[in-house]
Coordinates of N, CA and C and ligand atoms in Angstrom, one line a residue:
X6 N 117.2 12.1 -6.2 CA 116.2 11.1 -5.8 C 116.8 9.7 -5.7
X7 N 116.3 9.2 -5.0 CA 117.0 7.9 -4.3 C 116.0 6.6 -5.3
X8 N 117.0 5.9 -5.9 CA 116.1 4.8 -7.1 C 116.1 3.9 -6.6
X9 N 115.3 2.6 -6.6 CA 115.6 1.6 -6.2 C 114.6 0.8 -7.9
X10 N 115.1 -0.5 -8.2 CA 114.6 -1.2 -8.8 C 114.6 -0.8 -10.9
X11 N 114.5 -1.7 -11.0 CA 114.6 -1.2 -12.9 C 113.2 -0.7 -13.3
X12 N 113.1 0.5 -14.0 CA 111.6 1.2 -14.2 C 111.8 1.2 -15.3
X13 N 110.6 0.3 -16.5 CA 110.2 0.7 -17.9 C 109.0 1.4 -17.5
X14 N 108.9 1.8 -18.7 CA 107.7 3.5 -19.2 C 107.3 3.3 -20.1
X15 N 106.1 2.4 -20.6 CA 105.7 2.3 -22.0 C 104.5 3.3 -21.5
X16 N 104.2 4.4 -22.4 CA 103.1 5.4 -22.7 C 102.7 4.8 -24.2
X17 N 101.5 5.3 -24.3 CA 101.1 5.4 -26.1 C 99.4 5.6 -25.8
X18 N 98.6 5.7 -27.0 CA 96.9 6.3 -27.1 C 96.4 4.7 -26.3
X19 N 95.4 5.2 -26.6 CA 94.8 3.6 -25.9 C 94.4 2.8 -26.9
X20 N 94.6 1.3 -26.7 CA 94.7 0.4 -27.8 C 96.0 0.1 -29.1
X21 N 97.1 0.9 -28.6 CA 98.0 0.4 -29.3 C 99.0 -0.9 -28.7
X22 N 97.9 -1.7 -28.0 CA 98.9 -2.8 -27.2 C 99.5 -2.6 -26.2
X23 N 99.5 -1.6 -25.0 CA 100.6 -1.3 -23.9 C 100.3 -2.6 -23.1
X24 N 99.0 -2.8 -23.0 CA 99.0 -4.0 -21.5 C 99.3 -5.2 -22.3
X25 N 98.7 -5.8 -23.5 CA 99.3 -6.7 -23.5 C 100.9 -6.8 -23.7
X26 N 102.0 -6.0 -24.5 CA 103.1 -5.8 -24.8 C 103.7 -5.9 -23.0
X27 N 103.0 -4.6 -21.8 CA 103.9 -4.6 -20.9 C 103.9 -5.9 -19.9
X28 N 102.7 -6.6 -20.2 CA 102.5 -7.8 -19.5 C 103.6 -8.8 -19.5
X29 N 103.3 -9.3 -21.3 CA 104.6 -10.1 -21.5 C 106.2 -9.8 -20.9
X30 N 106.8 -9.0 -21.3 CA 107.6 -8.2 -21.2 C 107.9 -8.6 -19.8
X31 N 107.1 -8.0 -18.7 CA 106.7 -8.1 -16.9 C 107.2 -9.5 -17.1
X32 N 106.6 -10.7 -17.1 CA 106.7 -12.4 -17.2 C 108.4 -12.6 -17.6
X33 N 109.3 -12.1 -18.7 CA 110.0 -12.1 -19.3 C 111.1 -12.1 -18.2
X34 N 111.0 -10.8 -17.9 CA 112.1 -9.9 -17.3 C 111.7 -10.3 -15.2
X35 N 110.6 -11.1 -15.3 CA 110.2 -11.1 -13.5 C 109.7 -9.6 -12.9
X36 N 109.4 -9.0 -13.3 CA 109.0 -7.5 -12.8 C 107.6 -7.3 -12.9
X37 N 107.2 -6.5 -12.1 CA 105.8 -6.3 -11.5 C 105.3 -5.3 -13.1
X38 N 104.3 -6.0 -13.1 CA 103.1 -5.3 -14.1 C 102.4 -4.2 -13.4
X39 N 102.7 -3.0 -13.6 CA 101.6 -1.5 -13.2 C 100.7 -1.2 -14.4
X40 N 99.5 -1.3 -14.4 CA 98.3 -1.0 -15.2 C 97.9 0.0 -14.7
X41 N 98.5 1.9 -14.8 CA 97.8 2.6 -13.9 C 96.8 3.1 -15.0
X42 N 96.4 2.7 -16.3 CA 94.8 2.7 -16.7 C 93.6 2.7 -15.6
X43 N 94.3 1.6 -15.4 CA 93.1 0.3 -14.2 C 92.8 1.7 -13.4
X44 N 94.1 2.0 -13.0 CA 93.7 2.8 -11.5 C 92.9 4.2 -12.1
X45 N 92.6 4.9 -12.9 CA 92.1 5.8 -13.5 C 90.6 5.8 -13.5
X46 N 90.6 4.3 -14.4 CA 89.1 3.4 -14.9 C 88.7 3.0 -13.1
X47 N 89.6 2.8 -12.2 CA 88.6 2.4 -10.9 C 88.1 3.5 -10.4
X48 N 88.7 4.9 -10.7 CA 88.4 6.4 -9.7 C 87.4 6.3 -10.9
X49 N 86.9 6.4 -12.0 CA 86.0 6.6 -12.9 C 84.6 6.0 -12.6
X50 N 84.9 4.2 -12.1 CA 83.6 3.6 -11.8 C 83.4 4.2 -10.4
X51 N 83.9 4.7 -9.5 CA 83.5 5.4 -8.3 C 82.5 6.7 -8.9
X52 N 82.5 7.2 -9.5 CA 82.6 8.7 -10.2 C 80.7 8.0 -10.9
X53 N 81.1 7.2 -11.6 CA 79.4 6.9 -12.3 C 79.1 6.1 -11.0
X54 N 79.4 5.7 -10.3 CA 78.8 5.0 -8.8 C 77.6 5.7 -8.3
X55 N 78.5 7.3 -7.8 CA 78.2 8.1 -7.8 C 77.3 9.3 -8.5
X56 N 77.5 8.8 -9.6 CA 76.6 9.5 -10.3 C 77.0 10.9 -10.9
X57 N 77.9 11.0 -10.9 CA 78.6 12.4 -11.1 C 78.7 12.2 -12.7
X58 N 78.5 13.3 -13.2 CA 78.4 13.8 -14.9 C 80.0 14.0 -15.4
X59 N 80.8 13.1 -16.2 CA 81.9 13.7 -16.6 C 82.7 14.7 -16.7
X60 N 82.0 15.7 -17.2 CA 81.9 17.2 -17.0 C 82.2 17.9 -15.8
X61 N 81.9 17.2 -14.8 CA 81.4 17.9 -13.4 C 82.6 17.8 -12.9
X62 N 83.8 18.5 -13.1 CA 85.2 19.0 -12.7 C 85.0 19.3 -11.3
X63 N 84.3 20.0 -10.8 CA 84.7 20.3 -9.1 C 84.0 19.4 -8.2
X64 N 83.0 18.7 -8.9 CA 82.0 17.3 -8.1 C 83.6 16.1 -7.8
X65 N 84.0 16.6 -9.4 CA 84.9 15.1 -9.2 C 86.0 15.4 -8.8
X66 N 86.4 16.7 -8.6 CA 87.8 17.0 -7.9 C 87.3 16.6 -5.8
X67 N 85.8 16.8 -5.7 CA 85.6 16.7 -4.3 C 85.5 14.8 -3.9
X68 N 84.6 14.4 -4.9 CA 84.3 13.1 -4.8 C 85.5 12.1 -4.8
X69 N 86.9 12.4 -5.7 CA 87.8 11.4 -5.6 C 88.4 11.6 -4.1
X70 N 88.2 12.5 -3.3 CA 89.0 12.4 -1.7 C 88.2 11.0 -1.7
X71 N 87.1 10.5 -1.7 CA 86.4 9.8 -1.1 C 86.9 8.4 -1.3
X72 N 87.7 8.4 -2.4 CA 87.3 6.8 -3.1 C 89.2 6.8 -3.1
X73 N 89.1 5.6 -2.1 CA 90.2 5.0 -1.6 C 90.7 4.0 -2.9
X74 N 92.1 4.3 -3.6 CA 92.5 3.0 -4.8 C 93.5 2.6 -4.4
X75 N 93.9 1.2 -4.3 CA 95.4 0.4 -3.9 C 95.0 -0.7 -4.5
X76 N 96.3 -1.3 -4.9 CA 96.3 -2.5 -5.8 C 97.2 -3.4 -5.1
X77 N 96.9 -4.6 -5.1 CA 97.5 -6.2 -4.8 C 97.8 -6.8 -6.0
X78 N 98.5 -7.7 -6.1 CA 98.9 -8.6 -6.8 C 98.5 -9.9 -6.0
X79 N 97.3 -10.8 -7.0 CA 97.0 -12.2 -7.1 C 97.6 -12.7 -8.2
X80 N 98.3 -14.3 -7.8 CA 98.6 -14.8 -9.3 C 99.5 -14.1 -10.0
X81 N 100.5 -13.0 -9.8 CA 100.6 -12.0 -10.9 C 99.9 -11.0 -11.4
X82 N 98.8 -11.3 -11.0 CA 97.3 -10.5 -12.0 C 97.7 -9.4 -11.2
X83 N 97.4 -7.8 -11.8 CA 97.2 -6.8 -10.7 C 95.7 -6.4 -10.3
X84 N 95.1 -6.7 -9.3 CA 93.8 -6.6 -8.6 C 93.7 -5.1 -8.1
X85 N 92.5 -4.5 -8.6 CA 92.5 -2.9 -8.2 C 91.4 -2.7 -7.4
X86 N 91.7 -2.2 -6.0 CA 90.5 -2.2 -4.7 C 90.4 -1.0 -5.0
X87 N 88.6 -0.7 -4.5 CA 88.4 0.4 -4.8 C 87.4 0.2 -3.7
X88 N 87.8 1.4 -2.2 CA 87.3 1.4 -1.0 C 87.4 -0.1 -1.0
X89 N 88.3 -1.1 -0.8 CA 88.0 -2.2 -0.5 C 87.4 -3.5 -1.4
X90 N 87.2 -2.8 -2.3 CA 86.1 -3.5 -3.1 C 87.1 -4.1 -4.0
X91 N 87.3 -5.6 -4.7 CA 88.0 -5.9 -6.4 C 87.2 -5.6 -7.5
X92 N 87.7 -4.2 -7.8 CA 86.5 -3.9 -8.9 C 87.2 -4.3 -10.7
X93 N 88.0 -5.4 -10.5 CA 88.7 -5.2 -11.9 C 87.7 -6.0 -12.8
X94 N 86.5 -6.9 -12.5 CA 85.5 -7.1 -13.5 C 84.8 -5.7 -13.8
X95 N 84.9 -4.9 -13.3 CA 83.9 -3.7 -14.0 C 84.9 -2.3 -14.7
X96 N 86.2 -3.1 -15.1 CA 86.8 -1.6 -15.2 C 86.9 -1.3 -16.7
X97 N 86.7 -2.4 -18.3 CA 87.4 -2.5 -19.1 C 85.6 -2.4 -20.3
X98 N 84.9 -1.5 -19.9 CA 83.8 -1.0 -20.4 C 83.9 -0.3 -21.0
X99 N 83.5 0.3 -22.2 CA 83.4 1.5 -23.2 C 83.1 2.6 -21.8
X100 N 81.7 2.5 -21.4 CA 81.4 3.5 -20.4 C 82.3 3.9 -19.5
X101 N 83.1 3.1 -18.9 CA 84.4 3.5 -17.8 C 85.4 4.0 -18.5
X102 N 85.5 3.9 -19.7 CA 86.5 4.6 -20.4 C 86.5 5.6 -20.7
X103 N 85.6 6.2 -21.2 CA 85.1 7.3 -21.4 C 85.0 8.0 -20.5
X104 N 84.3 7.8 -19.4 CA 84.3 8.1 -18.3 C 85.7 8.7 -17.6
X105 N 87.2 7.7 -17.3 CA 88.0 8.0 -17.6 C 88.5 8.5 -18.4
X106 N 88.7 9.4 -19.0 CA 88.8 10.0 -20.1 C 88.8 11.2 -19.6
X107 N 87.8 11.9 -19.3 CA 87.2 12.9 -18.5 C 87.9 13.4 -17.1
X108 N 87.6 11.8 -16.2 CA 88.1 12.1 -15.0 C 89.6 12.0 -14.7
X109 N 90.6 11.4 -15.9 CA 91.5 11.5 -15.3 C 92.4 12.7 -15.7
X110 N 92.0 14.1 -16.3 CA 91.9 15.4 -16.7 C 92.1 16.4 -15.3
X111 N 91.3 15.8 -14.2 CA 90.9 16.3 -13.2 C 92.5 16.7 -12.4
X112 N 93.3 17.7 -11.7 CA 94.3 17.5 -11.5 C 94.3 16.9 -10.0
X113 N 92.9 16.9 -9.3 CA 92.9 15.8 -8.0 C 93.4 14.8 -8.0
X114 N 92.4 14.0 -8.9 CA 92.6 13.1 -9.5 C 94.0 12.1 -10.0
X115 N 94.5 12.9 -10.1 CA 95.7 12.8 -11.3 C 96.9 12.7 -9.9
X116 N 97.1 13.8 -9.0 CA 97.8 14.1 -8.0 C 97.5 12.7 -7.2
X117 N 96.4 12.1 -7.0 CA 95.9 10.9 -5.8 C 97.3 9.8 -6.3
X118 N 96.4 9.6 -8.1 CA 96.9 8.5 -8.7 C 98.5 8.1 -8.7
X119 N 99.0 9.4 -8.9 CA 100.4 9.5 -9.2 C 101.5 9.2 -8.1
X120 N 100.8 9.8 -6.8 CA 101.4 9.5 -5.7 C 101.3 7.8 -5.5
X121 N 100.9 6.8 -5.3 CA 100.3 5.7 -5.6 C 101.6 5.2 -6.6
X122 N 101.4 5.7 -7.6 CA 102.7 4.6 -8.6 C 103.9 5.2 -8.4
X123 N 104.2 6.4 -8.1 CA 105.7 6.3 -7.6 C 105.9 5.6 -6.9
X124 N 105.1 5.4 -5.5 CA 105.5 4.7 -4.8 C 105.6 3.3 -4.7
X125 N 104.8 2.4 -5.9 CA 105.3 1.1 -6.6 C 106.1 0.7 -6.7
X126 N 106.9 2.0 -8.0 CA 108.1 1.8 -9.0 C 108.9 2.0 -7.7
X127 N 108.8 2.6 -6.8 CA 110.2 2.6 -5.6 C 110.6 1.2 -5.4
X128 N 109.6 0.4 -5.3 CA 109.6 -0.6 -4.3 C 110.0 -1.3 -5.2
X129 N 109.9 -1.8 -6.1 CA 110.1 -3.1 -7.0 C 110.9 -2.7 -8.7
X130 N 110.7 -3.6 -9.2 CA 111.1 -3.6 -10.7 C 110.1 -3.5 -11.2
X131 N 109.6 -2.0 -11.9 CA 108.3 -2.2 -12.5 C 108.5 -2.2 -14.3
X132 N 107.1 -2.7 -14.9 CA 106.9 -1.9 -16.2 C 105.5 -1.3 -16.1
X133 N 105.8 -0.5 -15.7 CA 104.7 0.5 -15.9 C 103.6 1.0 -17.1
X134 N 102.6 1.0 -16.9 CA 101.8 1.6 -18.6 C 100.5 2.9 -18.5
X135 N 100.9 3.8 -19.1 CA 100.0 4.2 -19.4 C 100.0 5.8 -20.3
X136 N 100.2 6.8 -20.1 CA 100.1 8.2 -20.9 C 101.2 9.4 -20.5
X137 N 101.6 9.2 -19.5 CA 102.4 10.1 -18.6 C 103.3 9.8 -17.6
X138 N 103.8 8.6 -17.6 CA 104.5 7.1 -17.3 C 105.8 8.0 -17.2
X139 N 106.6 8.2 -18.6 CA 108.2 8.9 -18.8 C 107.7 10.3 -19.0
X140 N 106.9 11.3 -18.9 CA 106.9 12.3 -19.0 C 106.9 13.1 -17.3
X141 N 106.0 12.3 -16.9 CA 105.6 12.8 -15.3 C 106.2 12.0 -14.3
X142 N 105.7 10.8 -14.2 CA 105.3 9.6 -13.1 C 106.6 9.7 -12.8
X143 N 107.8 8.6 -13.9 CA 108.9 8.5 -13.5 C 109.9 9.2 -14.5
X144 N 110.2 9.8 -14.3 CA 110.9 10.8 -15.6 C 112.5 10.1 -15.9
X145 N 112.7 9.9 -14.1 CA 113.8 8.8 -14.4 C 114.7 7.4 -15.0
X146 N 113.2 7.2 -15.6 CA 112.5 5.4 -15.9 C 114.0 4.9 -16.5
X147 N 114.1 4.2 -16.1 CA 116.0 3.1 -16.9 C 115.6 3.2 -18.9
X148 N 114.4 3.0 -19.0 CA 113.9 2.8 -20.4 C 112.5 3.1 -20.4
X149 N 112.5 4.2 -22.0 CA 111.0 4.6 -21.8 C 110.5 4.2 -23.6
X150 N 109.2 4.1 -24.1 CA 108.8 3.3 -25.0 C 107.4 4.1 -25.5
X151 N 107.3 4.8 -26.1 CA 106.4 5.6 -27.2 C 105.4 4.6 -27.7
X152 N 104.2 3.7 -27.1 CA 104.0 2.8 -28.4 C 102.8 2.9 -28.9
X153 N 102.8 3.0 -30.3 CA 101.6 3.4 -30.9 C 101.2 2.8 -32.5
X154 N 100.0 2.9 -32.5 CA 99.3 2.5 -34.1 C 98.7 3.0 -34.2
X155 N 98.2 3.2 -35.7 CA 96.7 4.1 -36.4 C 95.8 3.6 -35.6
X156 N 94.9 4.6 -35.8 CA 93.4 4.9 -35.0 C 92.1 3.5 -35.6
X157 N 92.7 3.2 -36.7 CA 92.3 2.1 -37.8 C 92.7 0.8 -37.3
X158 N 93.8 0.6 -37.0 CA 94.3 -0.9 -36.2 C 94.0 -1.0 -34.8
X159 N 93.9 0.2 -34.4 CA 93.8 0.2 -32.3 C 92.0 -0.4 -32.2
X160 N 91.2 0.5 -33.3 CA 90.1 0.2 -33.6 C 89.7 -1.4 -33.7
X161 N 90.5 -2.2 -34.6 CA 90.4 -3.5 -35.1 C 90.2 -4.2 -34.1
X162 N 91.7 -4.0 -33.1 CA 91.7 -5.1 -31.9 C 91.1 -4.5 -31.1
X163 N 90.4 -3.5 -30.5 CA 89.4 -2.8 -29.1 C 87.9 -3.9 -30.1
X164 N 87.6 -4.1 -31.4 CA 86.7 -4.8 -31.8 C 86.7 -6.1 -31.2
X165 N 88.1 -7.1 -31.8 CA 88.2 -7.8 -31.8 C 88.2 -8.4 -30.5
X166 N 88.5 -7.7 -29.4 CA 88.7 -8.2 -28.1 C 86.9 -8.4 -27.4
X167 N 86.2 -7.0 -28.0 CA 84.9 -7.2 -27.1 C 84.2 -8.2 -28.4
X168 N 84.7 -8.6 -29.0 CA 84.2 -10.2 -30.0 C 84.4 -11.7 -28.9
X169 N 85.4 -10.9 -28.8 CA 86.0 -12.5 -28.0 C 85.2 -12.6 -26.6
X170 N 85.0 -11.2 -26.5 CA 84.0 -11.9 -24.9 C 82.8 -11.7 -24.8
X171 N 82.2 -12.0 -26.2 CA 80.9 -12.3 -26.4 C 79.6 -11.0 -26.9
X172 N 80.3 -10.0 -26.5 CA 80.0 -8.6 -26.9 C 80.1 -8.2 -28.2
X173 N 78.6 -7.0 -28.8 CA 78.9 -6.8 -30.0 C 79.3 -5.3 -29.7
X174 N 79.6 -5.1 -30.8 CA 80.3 -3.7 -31.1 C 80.5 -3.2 -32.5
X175 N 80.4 -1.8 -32.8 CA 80.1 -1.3 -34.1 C 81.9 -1.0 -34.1
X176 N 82.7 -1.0 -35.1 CA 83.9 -1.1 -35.3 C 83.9 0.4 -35.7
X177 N 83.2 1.2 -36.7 CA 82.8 2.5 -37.1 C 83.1 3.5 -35.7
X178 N 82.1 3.2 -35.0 CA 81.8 3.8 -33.8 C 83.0 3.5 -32.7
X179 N 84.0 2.6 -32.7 CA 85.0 2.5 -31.8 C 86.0 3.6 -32.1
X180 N 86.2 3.2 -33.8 CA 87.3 4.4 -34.4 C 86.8 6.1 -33.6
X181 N 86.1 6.0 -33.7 CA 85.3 7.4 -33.7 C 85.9 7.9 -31.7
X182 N 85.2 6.8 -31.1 CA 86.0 7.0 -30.0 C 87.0 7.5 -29.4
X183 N 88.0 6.0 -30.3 CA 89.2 6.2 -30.1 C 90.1 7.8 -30.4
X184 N 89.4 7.6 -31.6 CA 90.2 9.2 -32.1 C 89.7 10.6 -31.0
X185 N 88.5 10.5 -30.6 CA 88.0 11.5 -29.5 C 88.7 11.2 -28.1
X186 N 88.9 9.9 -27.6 CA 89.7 9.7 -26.6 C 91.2 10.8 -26.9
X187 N 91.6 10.1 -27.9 CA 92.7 10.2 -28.7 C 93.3 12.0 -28.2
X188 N 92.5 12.8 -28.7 CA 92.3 13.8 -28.5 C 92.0 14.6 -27.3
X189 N 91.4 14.4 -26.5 CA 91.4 14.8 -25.2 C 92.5 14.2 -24.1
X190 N 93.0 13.0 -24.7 CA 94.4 12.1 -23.6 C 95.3 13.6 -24.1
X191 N 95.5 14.0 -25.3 CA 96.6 14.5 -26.2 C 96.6 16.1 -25.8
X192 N 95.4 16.9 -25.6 CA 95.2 18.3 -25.8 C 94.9 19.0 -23.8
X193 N 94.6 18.0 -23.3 CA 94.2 18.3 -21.7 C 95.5 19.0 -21.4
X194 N 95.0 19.9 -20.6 CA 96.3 20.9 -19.2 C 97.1 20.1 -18.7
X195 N 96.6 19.2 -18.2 CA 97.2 18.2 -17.0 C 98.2 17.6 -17.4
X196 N 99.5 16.9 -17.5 CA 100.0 15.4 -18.3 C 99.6 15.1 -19.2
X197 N 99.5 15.5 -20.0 CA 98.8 15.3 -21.7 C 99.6 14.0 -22.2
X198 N 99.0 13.4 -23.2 CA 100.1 12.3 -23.5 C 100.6 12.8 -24.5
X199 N 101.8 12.6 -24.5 CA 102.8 12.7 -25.7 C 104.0 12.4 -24.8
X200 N 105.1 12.2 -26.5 CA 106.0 11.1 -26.4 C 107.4 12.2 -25.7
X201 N 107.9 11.4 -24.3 CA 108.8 11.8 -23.9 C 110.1 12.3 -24.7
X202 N 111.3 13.0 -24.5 CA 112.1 13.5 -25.1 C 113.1 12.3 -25.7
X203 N 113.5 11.7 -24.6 CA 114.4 10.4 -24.5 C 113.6 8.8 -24.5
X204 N 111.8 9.1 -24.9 CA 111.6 7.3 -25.1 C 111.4 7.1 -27.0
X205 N 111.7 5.7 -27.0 CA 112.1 5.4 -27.3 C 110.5 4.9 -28.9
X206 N 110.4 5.3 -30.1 CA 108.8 5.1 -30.9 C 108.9 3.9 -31.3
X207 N 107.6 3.4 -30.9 CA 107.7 1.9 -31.9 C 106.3 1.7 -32.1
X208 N 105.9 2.1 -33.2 CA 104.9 2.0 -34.1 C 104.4 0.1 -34.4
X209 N 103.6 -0.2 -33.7 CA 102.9 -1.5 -33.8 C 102.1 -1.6 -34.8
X210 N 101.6 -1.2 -36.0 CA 100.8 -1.0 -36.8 C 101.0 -2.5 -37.6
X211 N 102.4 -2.6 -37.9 CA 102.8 -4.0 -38.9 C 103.4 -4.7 -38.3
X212 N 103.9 -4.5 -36.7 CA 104.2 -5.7 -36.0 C 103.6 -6.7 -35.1
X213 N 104.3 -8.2 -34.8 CA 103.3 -8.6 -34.3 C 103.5 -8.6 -32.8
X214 N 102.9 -9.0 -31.9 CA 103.1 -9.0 -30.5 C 104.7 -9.3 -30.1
X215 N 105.1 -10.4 -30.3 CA 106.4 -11.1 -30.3 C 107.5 -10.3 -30.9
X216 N 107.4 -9.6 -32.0 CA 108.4 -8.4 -32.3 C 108.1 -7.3 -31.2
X217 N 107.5 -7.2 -31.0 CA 107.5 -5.7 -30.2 C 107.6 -6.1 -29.0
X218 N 107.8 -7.2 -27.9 CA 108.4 -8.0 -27.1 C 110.0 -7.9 -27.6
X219 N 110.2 -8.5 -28.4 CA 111.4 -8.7 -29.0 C 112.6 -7.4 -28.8
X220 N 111.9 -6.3 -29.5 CA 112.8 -4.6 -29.6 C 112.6 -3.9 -28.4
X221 N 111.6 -4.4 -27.3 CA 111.2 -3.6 -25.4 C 112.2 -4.5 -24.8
X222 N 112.7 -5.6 -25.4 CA 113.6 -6.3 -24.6 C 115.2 -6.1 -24.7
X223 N 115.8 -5.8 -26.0 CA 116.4 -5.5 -26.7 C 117.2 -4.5 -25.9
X224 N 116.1 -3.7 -26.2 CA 116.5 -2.1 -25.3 C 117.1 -2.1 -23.8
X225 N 116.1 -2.9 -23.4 CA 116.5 -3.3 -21.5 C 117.6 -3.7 -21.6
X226 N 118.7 -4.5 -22.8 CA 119.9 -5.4 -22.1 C 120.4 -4.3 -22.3
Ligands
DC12 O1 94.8 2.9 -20.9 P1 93.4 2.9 -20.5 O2 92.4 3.0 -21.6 O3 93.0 1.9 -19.5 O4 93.2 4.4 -19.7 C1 92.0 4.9 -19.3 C2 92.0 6.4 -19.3 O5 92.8 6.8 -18.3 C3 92.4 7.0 -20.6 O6 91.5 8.0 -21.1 C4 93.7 7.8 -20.2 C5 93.7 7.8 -18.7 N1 95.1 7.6 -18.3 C6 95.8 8.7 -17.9 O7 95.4 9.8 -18.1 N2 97.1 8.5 -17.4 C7 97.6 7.3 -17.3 N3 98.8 7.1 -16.8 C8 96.8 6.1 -17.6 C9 95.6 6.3 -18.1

């Protein structure tokens, strides 16, 4: 296969810091930030748009033909069109998450998405984030990155963040989530997440942002 551009692979559960970690990182190094969470979470808000029941495996294997996802870059920011639409104020909801959870199980789904980020990482210098990044997506990646924390700290900050934007939230009930997310990202047919052969673990639990910046960069020189 014909490479072009430097590809990091940070995978890990959700809420052990991949976006913010691969963000900075992105800024650091000048390389394009891929959030393909986002793109999962936008086929997902198509899916409750629609009305379709998480559950509903052959609704949602028929429904994602319908729902067109390409991403731009404003500002740096990465903006996720969905049929045309900037749906990235609606994507970072308990409900969409869950939701994705579900839908991105689907192997349509999954096939749409994936086509879509290889063909990113072709084009540019990415850091890519998400579950199946170094296992599937790009298996070639220059550097791939395991990153994870207890179900107890991912919990803390998914609190503290829907604090900050004014939202309450039971912290009990996030854990509970998380770990159920946790579980279905980990145990599904499809690209299951787990940590590639050759990336590389870095447990965030007692580090702070800036260290774990510090050892993703490390690694790249
Ligand atoms: O990272 P996130 O919480 O935005 O991801 C939302 C959902 O999408 C999550 O349940 C896992 C799924 N996902 C996936 O299956 N593969 C990816 N590459 C990224 C996300």
């Amino acid at each position: 296969m014909m490479k072009h551009g430097f590809n990091l692979a940070i995978d890990g559960p959700a809420g052990a810091g991949k976006s913010t970690i691969a963000k900075r990182v992105a800024r650091e190094k000048n390389y394009i930030y891929v959030d393909t969470g986002a793109m999962y979470r936008a086929m997902a808000l198509y899916l409750i748009r629609q009305k379709i029941a998480p559950e509903d495996t052959e609704e949602i294997s028929k429904a994602c033909m319908q729902a067109e996802i390409s991403i731009e870059y404003q500002h740096g920011e990465q903006v996720v069109l969905l049929n045309g639409e900037n749906v990235n104020a609606y994507l970072r909801t308990e409900e969409v998450g869950n939701m994705a959870s579900y839908s991105s199980a689907v192997p349509a789904v999954r096939e749409k998405l994936v086509e879509l980020q290889r063909k990113l990482a072709k084009t540019a210098d990415v850091v890519m984030d998400g579950r199946d990044i170094g296992t599937v997506v790009l298996p070639d990646a220059d550097v791939k990155i395991y990153l994870t924390a207890s179900s107890h700290t991912r919990a803390k900050r998914r609190y503290l963040e829907l604090l900050e934007k004014g939202e309450t939230a039971d912290i009990e009930q996030i854990e509970q989530d998380i770990k159920e997310r946790d579980y279905r990202d980990m145990h599904r047919e499809h690209s299951p997440l787990r940590q590639a052969e050759d990336a590389v673990l870095l447990d965030s639990s007692g580090l702070t942002i800036e260290e774990v910046v510090e050892r993703i960069l490390d690694l790249c020189r």
